[in-house]
PDB file of C-alpha atoms in Angstrom:
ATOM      1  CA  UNK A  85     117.060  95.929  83.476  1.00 56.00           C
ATOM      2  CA  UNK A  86     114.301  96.066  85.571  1.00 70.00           C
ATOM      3  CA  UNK A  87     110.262  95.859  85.496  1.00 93.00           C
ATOM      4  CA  UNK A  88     108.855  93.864  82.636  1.00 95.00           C
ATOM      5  CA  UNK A  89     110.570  94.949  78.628  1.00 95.00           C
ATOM      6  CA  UNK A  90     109.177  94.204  75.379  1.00 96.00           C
ATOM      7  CA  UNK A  91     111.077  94.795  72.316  1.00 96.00           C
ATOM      8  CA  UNK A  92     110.969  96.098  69.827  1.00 96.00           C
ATOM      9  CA  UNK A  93     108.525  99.360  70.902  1.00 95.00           C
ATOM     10  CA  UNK A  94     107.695  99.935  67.400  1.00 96.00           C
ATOM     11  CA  UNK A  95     107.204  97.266  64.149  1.00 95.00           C
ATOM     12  CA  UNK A  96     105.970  97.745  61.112  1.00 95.00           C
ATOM     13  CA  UNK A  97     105.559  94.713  59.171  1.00 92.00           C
ATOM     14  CA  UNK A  98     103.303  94.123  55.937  1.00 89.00           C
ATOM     15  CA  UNK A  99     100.786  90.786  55.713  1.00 87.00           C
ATOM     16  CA  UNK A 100     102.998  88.334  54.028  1.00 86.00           C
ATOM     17  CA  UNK A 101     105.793  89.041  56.992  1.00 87.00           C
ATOM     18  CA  UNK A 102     106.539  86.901  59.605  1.00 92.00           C
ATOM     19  CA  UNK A 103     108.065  88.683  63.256  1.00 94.00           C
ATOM     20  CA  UNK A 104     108.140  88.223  66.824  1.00 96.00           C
ATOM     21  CA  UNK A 105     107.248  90.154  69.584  1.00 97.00           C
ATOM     22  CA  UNK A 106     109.734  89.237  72.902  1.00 98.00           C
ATOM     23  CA  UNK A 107     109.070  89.743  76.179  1.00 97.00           C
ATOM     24  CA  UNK A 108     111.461  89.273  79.500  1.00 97.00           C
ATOM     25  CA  UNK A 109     110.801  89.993  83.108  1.00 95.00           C
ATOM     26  CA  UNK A 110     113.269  90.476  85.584  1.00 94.00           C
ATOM     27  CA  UNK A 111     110.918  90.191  88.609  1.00 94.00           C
ATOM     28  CA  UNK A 112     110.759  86.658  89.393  1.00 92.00           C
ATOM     29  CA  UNK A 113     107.527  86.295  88.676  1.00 91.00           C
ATOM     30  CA  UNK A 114     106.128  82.778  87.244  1.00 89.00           C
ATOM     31  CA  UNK A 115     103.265  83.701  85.380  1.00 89.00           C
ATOM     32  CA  UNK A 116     103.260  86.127  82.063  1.00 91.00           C
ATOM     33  CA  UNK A 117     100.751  87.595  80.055  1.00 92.00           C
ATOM     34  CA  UNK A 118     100.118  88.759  76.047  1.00 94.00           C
ATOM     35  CA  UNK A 119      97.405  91.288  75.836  1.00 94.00           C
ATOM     36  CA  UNK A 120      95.985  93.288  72.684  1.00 94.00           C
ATOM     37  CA  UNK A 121      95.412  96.832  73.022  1.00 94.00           C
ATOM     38  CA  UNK A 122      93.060  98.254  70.298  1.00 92.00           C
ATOM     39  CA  UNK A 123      91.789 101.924  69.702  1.00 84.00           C
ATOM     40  CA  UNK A 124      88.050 101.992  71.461  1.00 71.00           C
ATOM     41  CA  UNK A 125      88.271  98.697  73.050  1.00 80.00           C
ATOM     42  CA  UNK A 126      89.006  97.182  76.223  1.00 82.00           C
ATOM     43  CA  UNK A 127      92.365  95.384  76.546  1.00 89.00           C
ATOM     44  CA  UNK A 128      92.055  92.186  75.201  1.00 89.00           C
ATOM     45  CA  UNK A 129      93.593  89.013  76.980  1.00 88.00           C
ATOM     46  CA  UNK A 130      95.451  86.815  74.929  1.00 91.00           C
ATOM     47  CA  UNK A 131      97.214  84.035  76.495  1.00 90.00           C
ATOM     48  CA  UNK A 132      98.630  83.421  80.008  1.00 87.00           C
ATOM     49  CA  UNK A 133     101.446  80.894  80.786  1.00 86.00           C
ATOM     50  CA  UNK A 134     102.007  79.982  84.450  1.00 82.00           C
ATOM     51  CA  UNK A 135     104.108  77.450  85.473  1.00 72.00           C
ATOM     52  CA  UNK A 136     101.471  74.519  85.037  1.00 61.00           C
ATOM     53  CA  UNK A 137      98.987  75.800  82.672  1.00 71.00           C
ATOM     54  CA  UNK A 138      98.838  77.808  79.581  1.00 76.00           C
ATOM     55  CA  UNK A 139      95.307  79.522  79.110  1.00 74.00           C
ATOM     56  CA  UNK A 140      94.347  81.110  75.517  1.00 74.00           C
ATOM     57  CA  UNK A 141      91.359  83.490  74.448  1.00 73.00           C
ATOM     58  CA  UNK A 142      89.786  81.222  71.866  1.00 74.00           C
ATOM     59  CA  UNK A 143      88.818  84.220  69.744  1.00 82.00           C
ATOM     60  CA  UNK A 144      92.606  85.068  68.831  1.00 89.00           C
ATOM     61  CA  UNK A 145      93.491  83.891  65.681  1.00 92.00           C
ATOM     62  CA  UNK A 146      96.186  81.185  64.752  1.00 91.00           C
ATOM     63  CA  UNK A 147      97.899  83.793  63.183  1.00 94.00           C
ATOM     64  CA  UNK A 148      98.950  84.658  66.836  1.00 95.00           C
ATOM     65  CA  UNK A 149     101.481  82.244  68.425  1.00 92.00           C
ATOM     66  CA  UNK A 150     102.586  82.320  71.381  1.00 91.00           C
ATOM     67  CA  UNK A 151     105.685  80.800  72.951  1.00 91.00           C
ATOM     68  CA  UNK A 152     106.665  80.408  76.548  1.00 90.00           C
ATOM     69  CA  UNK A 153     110.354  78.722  77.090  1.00 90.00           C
ATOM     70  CA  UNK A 154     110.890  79.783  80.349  1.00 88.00           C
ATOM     71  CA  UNK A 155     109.307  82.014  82.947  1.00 87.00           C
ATOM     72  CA  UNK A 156     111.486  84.973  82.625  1.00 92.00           C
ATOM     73  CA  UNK A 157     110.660  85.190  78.887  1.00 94.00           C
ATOM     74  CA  UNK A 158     107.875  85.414  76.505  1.00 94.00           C
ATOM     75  CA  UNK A 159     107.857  85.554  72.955  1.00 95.00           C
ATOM     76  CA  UNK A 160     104.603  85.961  70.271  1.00 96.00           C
ATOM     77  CA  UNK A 161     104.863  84.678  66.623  1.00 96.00           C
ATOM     78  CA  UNK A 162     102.956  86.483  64.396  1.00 95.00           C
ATOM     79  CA  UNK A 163     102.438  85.381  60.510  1.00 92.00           C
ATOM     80  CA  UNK A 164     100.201  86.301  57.924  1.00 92.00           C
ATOM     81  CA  UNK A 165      98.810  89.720  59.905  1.00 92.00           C
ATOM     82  CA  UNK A 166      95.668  91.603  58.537  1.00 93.00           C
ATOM     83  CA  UNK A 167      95.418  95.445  58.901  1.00 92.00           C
ATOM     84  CA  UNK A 168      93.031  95.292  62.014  1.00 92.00           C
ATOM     85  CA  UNK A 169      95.548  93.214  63.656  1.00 94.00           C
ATOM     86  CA  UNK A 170      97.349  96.824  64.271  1.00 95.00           C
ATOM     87  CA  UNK A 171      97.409  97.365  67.864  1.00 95.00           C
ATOM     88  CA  UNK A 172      99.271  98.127  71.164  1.00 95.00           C
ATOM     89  CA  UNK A 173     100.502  94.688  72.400  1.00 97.00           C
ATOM     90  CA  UNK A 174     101.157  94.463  76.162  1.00 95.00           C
ATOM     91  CA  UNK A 175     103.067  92.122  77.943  1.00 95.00           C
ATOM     92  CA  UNK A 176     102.408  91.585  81.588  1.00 93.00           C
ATOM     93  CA  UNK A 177     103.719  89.313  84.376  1.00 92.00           C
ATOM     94  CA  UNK A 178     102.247  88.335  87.796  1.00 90.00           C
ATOM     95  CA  UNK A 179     103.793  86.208  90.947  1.00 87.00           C
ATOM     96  CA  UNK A 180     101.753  83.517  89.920  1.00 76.00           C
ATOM     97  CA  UNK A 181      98.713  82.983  87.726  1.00 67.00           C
ATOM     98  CA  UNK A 182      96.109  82.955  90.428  1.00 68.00           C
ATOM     99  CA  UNK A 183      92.926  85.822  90.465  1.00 68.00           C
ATOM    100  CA  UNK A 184      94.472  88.092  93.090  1.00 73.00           C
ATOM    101  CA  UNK A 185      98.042  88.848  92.213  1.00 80.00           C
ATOM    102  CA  UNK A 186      98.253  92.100  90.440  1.00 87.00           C
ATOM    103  CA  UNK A 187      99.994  92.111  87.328  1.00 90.00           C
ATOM    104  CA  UNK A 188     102.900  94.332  85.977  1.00 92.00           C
ATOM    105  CA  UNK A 189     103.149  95.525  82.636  1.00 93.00           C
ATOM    106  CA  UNK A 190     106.170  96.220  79.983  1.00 94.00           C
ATOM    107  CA  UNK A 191     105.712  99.410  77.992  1.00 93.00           C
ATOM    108  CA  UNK A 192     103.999  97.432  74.763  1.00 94.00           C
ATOM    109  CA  UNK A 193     105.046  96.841  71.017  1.00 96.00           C
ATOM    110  CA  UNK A 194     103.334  99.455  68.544  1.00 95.00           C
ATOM    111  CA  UNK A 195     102.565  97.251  65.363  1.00 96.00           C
ATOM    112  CA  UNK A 196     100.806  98.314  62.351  1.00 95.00           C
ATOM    113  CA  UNK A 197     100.388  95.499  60.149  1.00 94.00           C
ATOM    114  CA  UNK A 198     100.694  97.312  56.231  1.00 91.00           C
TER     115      UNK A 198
ATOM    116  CA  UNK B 127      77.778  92.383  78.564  1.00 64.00           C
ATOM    117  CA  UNK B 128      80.922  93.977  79.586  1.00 76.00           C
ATOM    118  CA  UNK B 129      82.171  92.813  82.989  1.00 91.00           C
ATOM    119  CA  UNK B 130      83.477  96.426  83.878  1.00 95.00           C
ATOM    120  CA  UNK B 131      82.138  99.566  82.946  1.00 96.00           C
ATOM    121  CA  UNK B 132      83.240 103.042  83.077  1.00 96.00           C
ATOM    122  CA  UNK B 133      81.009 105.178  81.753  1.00 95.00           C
ATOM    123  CA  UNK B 134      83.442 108.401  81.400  1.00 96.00           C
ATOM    124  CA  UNK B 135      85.148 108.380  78.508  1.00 94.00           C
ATOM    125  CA  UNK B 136      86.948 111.509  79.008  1.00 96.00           C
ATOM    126  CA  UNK B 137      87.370 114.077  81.731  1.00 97.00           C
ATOM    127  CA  UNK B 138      89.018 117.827  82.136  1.00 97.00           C
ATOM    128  CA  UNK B 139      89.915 119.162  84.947  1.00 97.00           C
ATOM    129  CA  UNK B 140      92.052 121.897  86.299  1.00 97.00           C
ATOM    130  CA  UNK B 141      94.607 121.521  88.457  1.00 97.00           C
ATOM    131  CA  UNK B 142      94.115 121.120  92.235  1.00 97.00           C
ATOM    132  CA  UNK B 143      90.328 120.168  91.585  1.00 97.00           C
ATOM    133  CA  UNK B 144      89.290 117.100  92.864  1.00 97.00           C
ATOM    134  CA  UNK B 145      88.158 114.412  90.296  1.00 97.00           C
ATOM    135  CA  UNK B 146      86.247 110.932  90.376  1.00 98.00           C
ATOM    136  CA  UNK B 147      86.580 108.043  88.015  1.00 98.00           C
ATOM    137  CA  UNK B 148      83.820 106.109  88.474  1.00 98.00           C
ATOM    138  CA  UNK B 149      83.982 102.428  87.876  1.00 98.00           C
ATOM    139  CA  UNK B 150      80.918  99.448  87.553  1.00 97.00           C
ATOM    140  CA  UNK B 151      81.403  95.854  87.388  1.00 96.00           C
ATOM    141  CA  UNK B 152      79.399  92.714  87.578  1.00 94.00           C
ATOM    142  CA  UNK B 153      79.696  89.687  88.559  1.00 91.00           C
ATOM    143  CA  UNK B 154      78.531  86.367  89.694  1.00 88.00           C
ATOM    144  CA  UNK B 155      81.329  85.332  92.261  1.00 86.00           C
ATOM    145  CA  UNK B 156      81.420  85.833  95.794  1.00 85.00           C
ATOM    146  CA  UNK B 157      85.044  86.294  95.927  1.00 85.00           C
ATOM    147  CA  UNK B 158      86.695  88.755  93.038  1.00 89.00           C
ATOM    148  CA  UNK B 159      89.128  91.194  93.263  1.00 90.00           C
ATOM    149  CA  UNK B 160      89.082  94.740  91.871  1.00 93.00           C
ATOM    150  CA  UNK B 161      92.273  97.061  90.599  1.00 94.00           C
ATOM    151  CA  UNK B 162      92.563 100.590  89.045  1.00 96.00           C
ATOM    152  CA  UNK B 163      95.672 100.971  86.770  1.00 96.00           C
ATOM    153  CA  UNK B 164      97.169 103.984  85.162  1.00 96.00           C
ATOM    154  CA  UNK B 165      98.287 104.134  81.751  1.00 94.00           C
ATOM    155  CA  UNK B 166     100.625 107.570  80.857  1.00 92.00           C
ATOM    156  CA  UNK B 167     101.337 108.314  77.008  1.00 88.00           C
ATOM    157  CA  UNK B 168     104.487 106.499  77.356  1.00 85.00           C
ATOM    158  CA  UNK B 169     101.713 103.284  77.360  1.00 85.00           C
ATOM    159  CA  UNK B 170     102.615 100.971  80.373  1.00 88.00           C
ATOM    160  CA  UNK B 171     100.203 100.035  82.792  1.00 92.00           C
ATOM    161  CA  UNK B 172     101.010 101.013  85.918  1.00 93.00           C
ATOM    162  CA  UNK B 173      99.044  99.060  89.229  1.00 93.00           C
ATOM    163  CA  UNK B 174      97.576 101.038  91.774  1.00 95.00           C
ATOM    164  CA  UNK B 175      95.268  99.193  93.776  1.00 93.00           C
ATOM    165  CA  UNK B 176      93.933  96.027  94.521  1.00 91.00           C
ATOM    166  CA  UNK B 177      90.825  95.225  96.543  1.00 91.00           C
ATOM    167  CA  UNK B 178      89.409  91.964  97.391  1.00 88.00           C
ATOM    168  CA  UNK B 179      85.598  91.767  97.179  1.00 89.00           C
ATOM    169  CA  UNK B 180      85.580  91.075 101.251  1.00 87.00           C
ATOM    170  CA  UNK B 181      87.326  93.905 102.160  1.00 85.00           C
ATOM    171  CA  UNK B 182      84.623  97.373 101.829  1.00 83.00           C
ATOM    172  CA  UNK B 183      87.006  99.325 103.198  1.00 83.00           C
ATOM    173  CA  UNK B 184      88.032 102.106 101.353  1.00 85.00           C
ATOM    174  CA  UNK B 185      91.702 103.084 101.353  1.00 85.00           C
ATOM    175  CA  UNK B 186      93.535 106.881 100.832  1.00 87.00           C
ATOM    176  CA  UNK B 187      97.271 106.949  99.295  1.00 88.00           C
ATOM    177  CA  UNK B 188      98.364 110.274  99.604  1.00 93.00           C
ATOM    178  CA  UNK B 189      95.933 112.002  96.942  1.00 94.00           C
ATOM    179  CA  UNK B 190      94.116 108.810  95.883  1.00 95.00           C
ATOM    180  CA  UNK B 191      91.195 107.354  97.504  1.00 94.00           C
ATOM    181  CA  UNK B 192      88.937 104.668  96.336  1.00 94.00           C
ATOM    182  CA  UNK B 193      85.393 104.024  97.388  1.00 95.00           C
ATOM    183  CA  UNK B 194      84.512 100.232  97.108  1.00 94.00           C
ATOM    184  CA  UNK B 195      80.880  99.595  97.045  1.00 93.00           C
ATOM    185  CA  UNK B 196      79.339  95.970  96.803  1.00 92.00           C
ATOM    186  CA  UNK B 197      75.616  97.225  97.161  1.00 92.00           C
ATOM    187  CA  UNK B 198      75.598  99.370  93.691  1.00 95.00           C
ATOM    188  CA  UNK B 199      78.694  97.090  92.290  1.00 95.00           C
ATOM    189  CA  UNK B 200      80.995 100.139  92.290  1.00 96.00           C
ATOM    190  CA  UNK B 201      84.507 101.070  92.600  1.00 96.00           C
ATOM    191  CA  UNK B 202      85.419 104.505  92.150  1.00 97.00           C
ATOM    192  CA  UNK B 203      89.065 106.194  92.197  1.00 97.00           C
ATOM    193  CA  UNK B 204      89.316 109.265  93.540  1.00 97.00           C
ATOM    194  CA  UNK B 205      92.337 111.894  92.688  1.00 97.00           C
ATOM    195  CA  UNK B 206      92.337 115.257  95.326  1.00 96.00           C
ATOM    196  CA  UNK B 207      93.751 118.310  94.302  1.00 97.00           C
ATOM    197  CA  UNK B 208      95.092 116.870  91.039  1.00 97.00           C
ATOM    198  CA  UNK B 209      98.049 117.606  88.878  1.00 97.00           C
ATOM    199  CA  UNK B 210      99.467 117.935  85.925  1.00 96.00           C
ATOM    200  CA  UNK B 211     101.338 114.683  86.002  1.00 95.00           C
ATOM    201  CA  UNK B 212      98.209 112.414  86.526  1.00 96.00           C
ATOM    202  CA  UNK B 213      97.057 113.133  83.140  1.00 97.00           C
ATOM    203  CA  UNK B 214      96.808 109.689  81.835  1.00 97.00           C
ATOM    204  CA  UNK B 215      94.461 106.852  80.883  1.00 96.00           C
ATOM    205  CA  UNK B 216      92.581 104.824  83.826  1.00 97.00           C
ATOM    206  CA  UNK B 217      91.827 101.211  83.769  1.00 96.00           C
ATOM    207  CA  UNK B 218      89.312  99.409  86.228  1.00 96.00           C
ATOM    208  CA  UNK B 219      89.926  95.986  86.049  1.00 94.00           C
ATOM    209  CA  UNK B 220      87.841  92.967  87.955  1.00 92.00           C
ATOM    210  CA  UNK B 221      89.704  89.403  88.295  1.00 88.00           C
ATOM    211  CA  UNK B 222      87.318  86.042  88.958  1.00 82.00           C
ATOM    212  CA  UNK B 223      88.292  82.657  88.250  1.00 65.00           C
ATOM    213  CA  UNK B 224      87.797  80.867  84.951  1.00 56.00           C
ATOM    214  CA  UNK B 225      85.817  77.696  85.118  1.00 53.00           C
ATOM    215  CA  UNK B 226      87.994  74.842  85.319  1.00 52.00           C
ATOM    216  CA  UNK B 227      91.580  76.590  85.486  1.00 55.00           C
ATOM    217  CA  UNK B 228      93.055  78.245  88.630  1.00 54.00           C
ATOM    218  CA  UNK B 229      94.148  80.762  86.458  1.00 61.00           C
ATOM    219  CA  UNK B 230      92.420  84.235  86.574  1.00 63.00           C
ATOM    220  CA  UNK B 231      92.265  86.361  83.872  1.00 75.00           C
ATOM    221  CA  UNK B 232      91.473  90.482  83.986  1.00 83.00           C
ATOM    222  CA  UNK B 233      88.580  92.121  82.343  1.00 89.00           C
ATOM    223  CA  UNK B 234      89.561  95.409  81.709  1.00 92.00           C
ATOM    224  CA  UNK B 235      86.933  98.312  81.439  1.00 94.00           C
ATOM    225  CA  UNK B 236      87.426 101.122  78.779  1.00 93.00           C
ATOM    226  CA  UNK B 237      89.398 103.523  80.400  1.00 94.00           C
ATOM    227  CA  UNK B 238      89.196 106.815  81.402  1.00 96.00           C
ATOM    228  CA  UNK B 239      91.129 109.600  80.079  1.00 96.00           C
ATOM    229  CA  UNK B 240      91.875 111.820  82.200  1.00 97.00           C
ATOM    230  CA  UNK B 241      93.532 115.495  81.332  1.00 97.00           C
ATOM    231  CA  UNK B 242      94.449 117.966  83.882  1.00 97.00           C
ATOM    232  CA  UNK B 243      95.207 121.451  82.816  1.00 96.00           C
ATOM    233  CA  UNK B 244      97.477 123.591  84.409  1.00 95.00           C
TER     234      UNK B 244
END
């Protein structure tokens, strides 16, 4: 495996479900990102982890959890999802978490929340 | 107020016609850096440039050029004679520290999508 993968691509889950997103990069990077993808909208940050801070959007909901055990992997908890939480969800990492490192993306989880 | 702007939702061209993206951002830092990303229909971002906000130069890649502009705020992205296979989505993105963390964070503009016809 190379690049940045997210499984699964596609989940369809209804509002009472509980599911994880998971995310693993294989580039050595130390710094990973959760973003939120909506139709008409820019891409929405959600959370960074580097390896000494974590950094959240306040707007996302506690229904969004995120979970960072190591550097190479990424995971986000989601529980009690509302229609409009249907969206592309992008992971991405970067060397580190400073302004100027570019960041590299996985291919994104599809979810429509039911 | 949006951080980046591009203000072309959607272009068509033909192939081997030259196209701009055009791409606005604002900010209050002196130091910033600017990237374009492409996004194909399989939906992963892919990086194509980054520019620092001291560095006006602007820089070719084979068919890709971007203009970097400080005096109008501007970044545009450039495709010459373009083809069928850069049909995609195109994300401007400026990165400036948050306040308090050492951590930046992107603000991504719209996107433009971008459809070349054969």
């Amino acid at each position: 495996e190379t690049g940045v993968t997210q499984t699964p691509r596609h989940l369809v889950m209804g509002m009472t479900n509980k599911k994880s997103l998971k995310c693993e990069q294989h580039l050595g990077h130390n710094a990973m990102y959760w973003y939120k993808q909506s139709a008409k909208k820019p891409l929405e940050l959600m959370f960074v982890y580097s390896l000494e801070e974590r950094v959240e959007n306040n707007s996302v909901p506690s229904r969004f959890s995120p979970e960072c055990p190591n550097s190479s992997h990424l995971f986000l908890h989601l529980h009690t999802l509302q229609p409009e939480d249907s969206a592309l969800y992008l992971c991405a990492s970067s060397q580190d978490g400073v302004r100027f490192n570019e960041q590299y993306f996985g291919p994104g989880t599809r979810l429509t929340v039911t | 107020a949006q951080k980046v702007t591009q203000a072309q939702t959607e272009i068509s061209v033909v192939e081997k016609e030259d196209v701009t993206l055009d791409c606005v951002y604002e900010t209050r830092d002196t130091t910033y850096y600017l990237f374009w990303y492409k996004q194909p229909p399989s939906g992963e971002l892919v990086f194509l440039i980054r520019r620092n906000s001291f560095d006006e130069q602007n820089e070719i890649s084979g068919r890709y050029s971007w203009n970097f502009q400080k005096s109008t705020s501007s970044f545009n992205f450039t495709i010459t004679a373009s083809q069928v296979v850069d049909s995609a989505v195109y994300f401007c993105a400026l990165s400036e520290a948050d306040r308090g963390s050492t951590l930046g964070r992107l603000y991504f503009g719209r996107g433009t999508q971008l459809t070349v016809w054969p």
